[in-house]
Coordinates of C-alpha atoms and ligand atoms in Angstrom, one line a residue:
M1 CA 23.5 12.1 20.3
R2 CA 19.9 11.3 21.6
E3 CA 20.1 8.1 23.8
V4 CA 17.0 5.8 23.7
N5 CA 16.5 2.3 25.5
V6 CA 15.3 -0.5 24.0
V7 CA 14.4 -3.8 25.5
V8 CA 15.0 -6.8 22.7
L9 CA 13.3 -10.7 22.9
P10 CA 14.3 -12.3 20.3
G11 CA 12.4 -15.6 21.4
D12 CA 12.2 -18.5 20.2
G13 CA 12.9 -20.2 16.9
I14 CA 13.3 -18.3 14.0
G15 CA 13.1 -14.6 16.5
P16 CA 16.6 -14.8 17.5
E17 CA 18.1 -14.6 13.2
V18 CA 15.4 -12.2 11.8
V19 CA 16.0 -9.7 14.8
A20 CA 19.9 -10.3 14.8
E21 CA 19.4 -8.8 10.9
A22 CA 17.1 -6.3 11.7
I23 CA 19.1 -5.3 14.4
R24 CA 22.4 -4.5 12.0
A25 CA 20.0 -2.4 9.6
V26 CA 18.7 -0.5 12.3
E27 CA 22.3 0.7 13.3
I28 CA 22.7 1.9 10.2
V29 CA 19.5 4.2 9.8
A30 CA 20.1 5.4 13.5
A31 CA 23.6 6.4 13.8
D32 CA 23.1 8.8 10.9
A33 CA 19.7 10.0 12.3
E34 CA 22.2 11.1 15.6
L35 CA 20.7 7.6 17.5
A36 CA 22.3 6.1 20.3
I37 CA 19.8 2.9 21.0
T38 CA 21.2 0.9 23.9
W39 CA 19.7 -2.4 23.4
R40 CA 19.2 -4.8 26.6
E41 CA 18.6 -8.3 25.5
E42 CA 16.3 -10.7 27.4
L43 CA 14.1 -13.9 27.4
M44 CA 10.8 -14.1 26.7
G45 CA 9.3 -17.1 25.9
G46 CA 9.8 -20.6 25.8
C47 CA 13.8 -19.5 26.0
S48 CA 12.7 -18.1 29.5
I49 CA 10.5 -20.8 30.4
D50 CA 13.2 -23.1 29.6
A51 CA 15.7 -21.3 31.9
H52 CA 13.1 -19.7 34.4
G53 CA 10.2 -21.9 34.6
T54 CA 7.8 -19.1 33.3
A55 CA 7.6 -17.5 30.0
L56 CA 8.1 -13.9 31.2
T57 CA 9.3 -13.0 34.5
D58 CA 8.4 -9.8 36.6
D59 CA 12.2 -8.4 36.0
V60 CA 12.0 -8.2 32.2
L61 CA 8.4 -7.2 32.3
A62 CA 9.8 -4.2 35.1
A63 CA 12.4 -3.7 32.2
C64 CA 10.4 -3.6 29.2
Q65 CA 8.3 -1.2 31.4
A66 CA 11.4 1.1 32.2
A67 CA 12.1 0.8 28.0
D68 CA 11.5 3.0 25.2
A69 CA 10.3 0.7 23.3
V70 CA 10.7 -3.4 23.5
F71 CA 11.7 -5.8 20.0
L72 CA 10.3 -8.8 19.5
G73 CA 11.1 -11.9 17.3
A74 CA 8.2 -14.7 17.9
V75 CA 7.6 -17.3 20.5
G76 CA 6.7 -20.4 20.9
G77 CA 7.5 -23.6 19.5
P78 CA 6.5 -27.8 19.5
K79 CA 8.8 -28.2 22.5
W80 CA 6.1 -26.3 24.7
D81 CA 2.9 -27.4 23.0
T82 CA 0.9 -28.2 26.0
T83 CA -2.8 -28.4 26.5
D84 CA -2.5 -28.8 30.5
P85 CA -3.6 -25.7 31.8
A86 CA -1.3 -26.3 35.0
K87 CA 1.7 -25.9 32.5
P88 CA 3.7 -22.5 31.1
R89 CA 2.9 -21.6 27.9
P90 CA 5.2 -19.2 25.7
E91 CA 2.3 -16.9 24.3
Q92 CA 1.8 -16.2 27.8
G93 CA 4.7 -14.1 28.0
L94 CA 3.4 -12.1 24.9
L95 CA 0.1 -11.8 26.7
G96 CA 1.7 -10.7 30.2
L97 CA 3.3 -8.2 28.4
R98 CA 0.3 -7.1 26.6
S99 CA -1.4 -6.4 29.4
G100 CA 1.7 -5.6 31.4
L101 CA 2.3 -2.8 29.0
G102 CA -1.5 -1.7 28.6
L103 CA -0.8 -2.4 24.9
F104 CA -4.4 -1.8 23.2
A105 CA -3.7 -0.6 20.0
N106 CA -2.1 -3.5 17.8
L107 CA -1.5 -1.4 14.0
R108 CA -0.8 -4.0 11.4
P109 CA -0.6 -2.8 8.1
V110 CA -1.2 -4.6 5.0
K111 CA 0.3 -3.1 1.6
P112 CA 1.7 -5.2 -1.3
L113 CA 4.5 -4.2 -3.5
E114 CA 3.5 -4.7 -7.4
A115 CA 6.5 -6.3 -7.5
L116 CA 5.3 -9.2 -5.2
W117 CA 1.6 -9.3 -6.9
D118 CA 2.3 -12.3 -8.6
A119 CA 3.3 -13.9 -5.3
S120 CA -0.4 -13.5 -3.5
P121 CA -2.5 -16.2 -4.0
L122 CA -4.6 -13.9 -5.2
R123 CA -5.2 -12.4 -8.8
R124 CA -3.3 -9.1 -10.0
E125 CA -6.6 -7.9 -11.0
R126 CA -7.5 -8.3 -7.4
I127 CA -4.5 -6.9 -5.3
A128 CA -4.0 -4.1 -7.2
G129 CA -4.4 -1.0 -5.1
T130 CA -4.3 -2.4 -1.7
D131 CA -3.2 -0.1 1.2
L132 CA -5.0 -1.5 4.5
L133 CA -4.7 -1.2 8.0
V134 CA -6.0 -3.8 10.8
V135 CA -6.0 -1.5 13.9
R136 CA -6.7 -4.7 16.5
E137 CA -8.0 -4.0 20.2
L138 CA -5.3 -6.1 22.3
T139 CA -5.7 -6.5 25.5
G140 CA -9.5 -7.1 26.3
G141 CA -12.0 -9.6 24.8
I142 CA -11.5 -13.2 24.8
Y143 CA -8.0 -13.4 25.6
F144 CA -8.4 -11.7 28.9
G145 CA -12.0 -12.3 29.6
A146 CA -12.6 -15.0 32.4
R147 CA -12.1 -18.8 31.5
G148 CA -12.0 -22.4 33.2
R149 CA -11.9 -25.6 32.9
E150 CA -14.8 -28.1 35.2
G151 CA -14.4 -31.3 34.2
D152 CA -15.8 -32.2 30.5
R153 CA -16.7 -29.0 30.5
A154 CA -14.7 -25.6 29.3
F155 CA -15.1 -22.1 28.7
D156 CA -13.7 -18.5 27.9
T157 CA -15.3 -14.9 28.2
C158 CA -15.7 -12.3 25.8
E159 CA -16.7 -9.1 27.4
Y160 CA -15.9 -5.7 26.8
T161 CA -16.4 -2.1 28.4
R162 CA -17.2 1.2 26.5
G163 CA -14.1 2.8 27.4
E164 CA -12.1 -0.4 26.2
I165 CA -13.8 0.1 22.5
E166 CA -13.4 3.8 23.1
R167 CA -9.3 4.1 23.3
V168 CA -9.2 1.7 20.3
A169 CA -11.7 3.3 18.1
E170 CA -10.1 6.5 18.7
V171 CA -7.0 4.7 17.4
A172 CA -8.5 3.7 14.1
F173 CA -10.1 7.4 13.7
E174 CA -6.7 8.8 13.8
A175 CA -5.0 6.4 11.7
A176 CA -7.9 7.1 9.2
A177 CA -7.7 10.8 9.3
R178 CA -4.0 10.6 8.4
R179 CA -4.9 8.1 5.0
R180 CA -7.5 7.4 3.2
A181 CA -10.8 8.8 5.7
K182 CA -12.6 5.4 6.0
V183 CA -13.3 3.3 8.6
T184 CA -14.7 -0.1 8.7
S185 CA -16.0 -1.7 12.1
V186 CA -15.8 -5.3 12.1
D187 CA -17.9 -7.2 14.6
K188 CA -20.8 -10.2 14.6
A189 CA -23.3 -8.1 16.2
N190 CA -25.9 -10.4 14.8
V191 CA -25.3 -12.8 17.5
L192 CA -22.9 -11.0 20.3
E193 CA -23.9 -8.8 22.9
S194 CA -19.9 -7.5 23.3
S195 CA -20.3 -6.5 19.4
R196 CA -23.4 -4.8 19.5
L197 CA -21.8 -2.7 22.9
W198 CA -18.9 -2.5 20.5
R199 CA -21.1 -1.3 17.5
E200 CA -23.1 1.3 19.7
V201 CA -19.2 2.9 21.0
V202 CA -17.7 3.0 17.4
T203 CA -20.0 4.9 16.3
D204 CA -20.6 6.8 18.7
I205 CA -16.4 7.4 18.5
G206 CA -17.8 8.3 14.5
T207 CA -19.9 11.2 15.5
R208 CA -16.5 12.9 16.9
H209 CA -14.7 12.4 13.2
P210 CA -17.2 14.0 10.9
G211 CA -14.7 13.5 7.8
I212 CA -14.1 10.0 8.2
A213 CA -16.8 7.7 6.3
L214 CA -17.3 4.6 8.8
D215 CA -19.1 1.5 8.1
H216 CA -19.8 -1.6 10.2
I217 CA -19.9 -4.9 8.3
L218 CA -19.9 -8.4 10.3
V219 CA -16.7 -10.8 10.7
D220 CA -18.0 -13.5 8.4
N221 CA -18.7 -11.0 5.0
A222 CA -15.3 -9.4 6.2
A223 CA -13.3 -12.3 5.5
M224 CA -15.4 -13.0 2.4
Q225 CA -14.8 -9.2 1.2
L226 CA -11.2 -9.4 2.2
V227 CA -10.4 -11.6 -0.4
N228 CA -12.9 -10.5 -2.6
R229 CA -12.1 -6.8 -3.3
P230 CA -9.2 -5.8 -0.3
S231 CA -8.6 -2.2 -2.0
E232 CA -11.6 -1.2 -0.6
F233 CA -10.6 -1.2 2.6
D234 CA -9.1 2.1 4.6
V235 CA -8.5 1.2 8.2
I236 CA -10.3 -2.2 9.5
V237 CA -10.8 -2.0 13.4
T238 CA -11.9 -4.8 15.4
E239 CA -11.9 -6.9 18.9
N240 CA -9.4 -9.1 20.0
M241 CA -9.7 -12.3 18.7
F242 CA -11.0 -11.5 15.2
G243 CA -8.3 -9.1 14.5
D244 CA -6.2 -12.5 15.1
I245 CA -7.6 -14.5 12.4
L246 CA -8.6 -11.4 9.9
S247 CA -5.0 -10.1 10.4
D248 CA -3.3 -13.5 9.0
E249 CA -5.8 -13.7 6.2
A250 CA -5.0 -10.5 5.1
A251 CA -1.5 -10.8 5.6
M252 CA -1.6 -13.5 2.7
I253 CA -2.4 -10.8 0.0
T254 CA 0.8 -9.6 0.2
G255 CA 2.1 -13.0 -0.9
S256 CA 3.8 -14.4 2.1
I257 CA 3.0 -13.7 5.8
G258 CA 7.2 -13.0 6.2
L259 CA 6.9 -9.8 5.2
L260 CA 4.1 -8.4 7.5
P261 CA 5.1 -5.9 10.7
S262 CA 2.9 -4.8 13.6
A263 CA 3.1 -2.3 16.4
S264 CA 1.1 -2.7 19.5
L265 CA 0.7 0.9 21.4
G266 CA -1.0 2.3 24.3
T267 CA -1.1 5.6 25.7
G268 CA 2.3 6.9 26.4
T269 CA 5.0 6.5 22.9
A270 CA 6.0 3.3 24.2
G271 CA 5.3 0.1 22.4
L272 CA 5.7 -3.5 21.2
Y273 CA 6.8 -3.9 17.7
E274 CA 7.4 -7.2 16.3
P275 CA 6.8 -9.2 12.8
V276 CA 3.2 -11.1 12.4
H277 CA 4.3 -14.2 11.4
G278 CA 5.4 -16.5 14.3
S279 CA 8.5 -18.7 15.3
A280 CA 8.3 -21.0 12.7
P281 CA 10.1 -23.6 14.7
D282 CA 10.0 -25.9 11.1
I283 CA 12.7 -23.7 9.1
A284 CA 14.8 -22.4 12.8
G285 CA 18.6 -22.3 12.8
K286 CA 18.3 -23.0 8.7
G287 CA 19.2 -19.8 8.1
W288 CA 16.2 -19.4 5.5
S289 CA 13.7 -17.2 7.5
N290 CA 13.1 -13.9 6.1
P291 CA 13.8 -10.7 8.2
M292 CA 11.8 -8.1 6.3
A293 CA 9.0 -8.1 8.0
T294 CA 11.1 -7.6 11.4
V295 CA 13.0 -4.9 9.4
L296 CA 9.4 -2.6 8.9
S297 CA 8.9 -3.1 12.4
A298 CA 11.5 -1.7 13.7
A299 CA 10.7 0.9 10.8
M300 CA 7.5 1.1 12.9
M301 CA 9.1 1.4 16.4
L302 CA 11.5 4.5 14.5
R303 CA 8.3 6.0 14.0
Y304 CA 6.1 5.6 16.6
S305 CA 8.4 5.3 19.7
L306 CA 11.7 6.7 19.1
E307 CA 11.0 9.7 17.4
A308 CA 13.6 9.2 13.8
P309 CA 10.8 8.8 11.4
E310 CA 13.3 9.6 8.6
A311 CA 15.5 6.6 9.7
A312 CA 12.0 4.4 9.8
D313 CA 11.3 6.0 5.7
R314 CA 15.1 5.1 4.9
L315 CA 14.4 1.2 6.2
E316 CA 11.1 0.9 4.1
A317 CA 12.3 2.2 1.3
A318 CA 15.5 -0.4 1.4
V319 CA 13.1 -3.2 1.5
A320 CA 10.8 -1.9 -1.0
Q321 CA 14.0 -1.7 -3.5
A322 CA 15.6 -4.6 -2.2
L323 CA 11.7 -6.5 -3.6
N324 CA 11.7 -4.6 -6.7
E325 CA 15.4 -5.7 -7.5
G326 CA 14.7 -9.3 -7.6
A327 CA 15.4 -9.9 -3.6
R328 CA 13.8 -12.7 -2.7
S329 CA 13.6 -15.4 0.2
R330 CA 12.2 -18.9 0.3
D331 CA 8.9 -17.9 1.6
L332 CA 8.4 -15.8 -1.7
G333 CA 9.7 -18.8 -4.0
G334 CA 13.3 -17.2 -4.3
E335 CA 16.9 -18.8 -2.8
L336 CA 18.1 -16.0 -1.0
G337 CA 18.8 -16.8 3.1
T338 CA 18.4 -14.9 6.2
T339 CA 22.1 -13.3 6.5
A340 CA 22.0 -13.2 2.1
I341 CA 18.7 -10.4 2.9
G342 CA 20.5 -8.9 5.6
D343 CA 23.6 -8.0 3.7
R344 CA 21.1 -7.2 0.7
L345 CA 19.3 -4.3 3.2
V346 CA 22.6 -3.2 4.9
E347 CA 24.4 -2.4 1.0
L348 CA 21.1 -0.4 0.0
L349 CA 21.9 1.3 3.3
G350 CA 24.8 2.7 1.7
R351 CA 27.1 0.1 3.9
Ligands
IPM401 C1 -0.6 -12.6 17.4 C2 -0.3 -14.2 17.7 C3 -0.8 -14.5 19.0 C4 -2.0 -13.9 19.5 C5 -0.5 -15.5 19.6 C6 0.6 -16.2 19.4 C7 -1.0 -15.3 21.3 O1 -0.9 -14.8 17.0 O2 0.6 -12.1 17.7 O3 -1.6 -12.8 16.3 O4 -2.9 -14.2 19.1 O5 -2.5 -13.0 19.2
MG402 MG1 -2.5 -14.1 15.2

């Protein structure tokens, strides 16, 4: 048995229910892969604000820094919504983890299953063949630049350094080398200075990867092309906020944001794994949420941080099989609840 440590942050809203189902499925494939996972559960987000007055305590951050991986549900909810800059917000926990763990590359794969093509708001023929990966820069840009408010004036700053762009571009080119060898860099170089540097640096990194085709498109055009011809993208690399927006848009190509996993990686093998959907406070506690995005995030964790790629493959295959056989939660127009989906996956994994 190989032993690994994972910090679990179920968070708020539907976070705890989807995480619980995912852990059930992971336990099965991990045991078969001779992997003993010690799960250490901690508070982060709104639940941590309630308990400690802050979304991320120093102790929890330290536990995450010491772990092999961090597995997260979702954070936030109307209870903690505020525009008062002096009050704590759940999202600060997530941003604190990203910067505290140095997780500069966020990977969000989008590959709609044929069985779900009719669940997408796009027509079948548009979606056919779509298999893309958004590589979003995660610790720079306007999310982390200087900001402030003075009376009736407020500002946020978008800043990037060459080094920050280089390292995320590297991740994108390396991913493309294992896929269809194409990188599309998204920026707003016709307006923003930080985008002009972005374009210059990505072009430089591209010269080190002569086998990979590189093109640059403006973010407004990218938003349009994502719904017009999604299948033509392979790897999309972009800065923090553009990536936030485009990855939600890309998620809808699959028909539901309830299916999208993500991995946030830094320089080592440790990483943070979470579904792209949020805490969905409107359905929290009803047992309706779809745990599949969380199960798929766990698969990414097994692959990228826990060195158990076969276990990852099995989780992904089980989700695909369940969907192909018609398992549908409410986000996909069906009736199965959170535990029913979890039961189905456990059954398909042979338990
Ligand atoms: C995401 C979320 C976060 C982000 C929020 C919750 C801060 O939308 O992970 O995409 O904007 O990065
Ligand atoms: Mg987002």
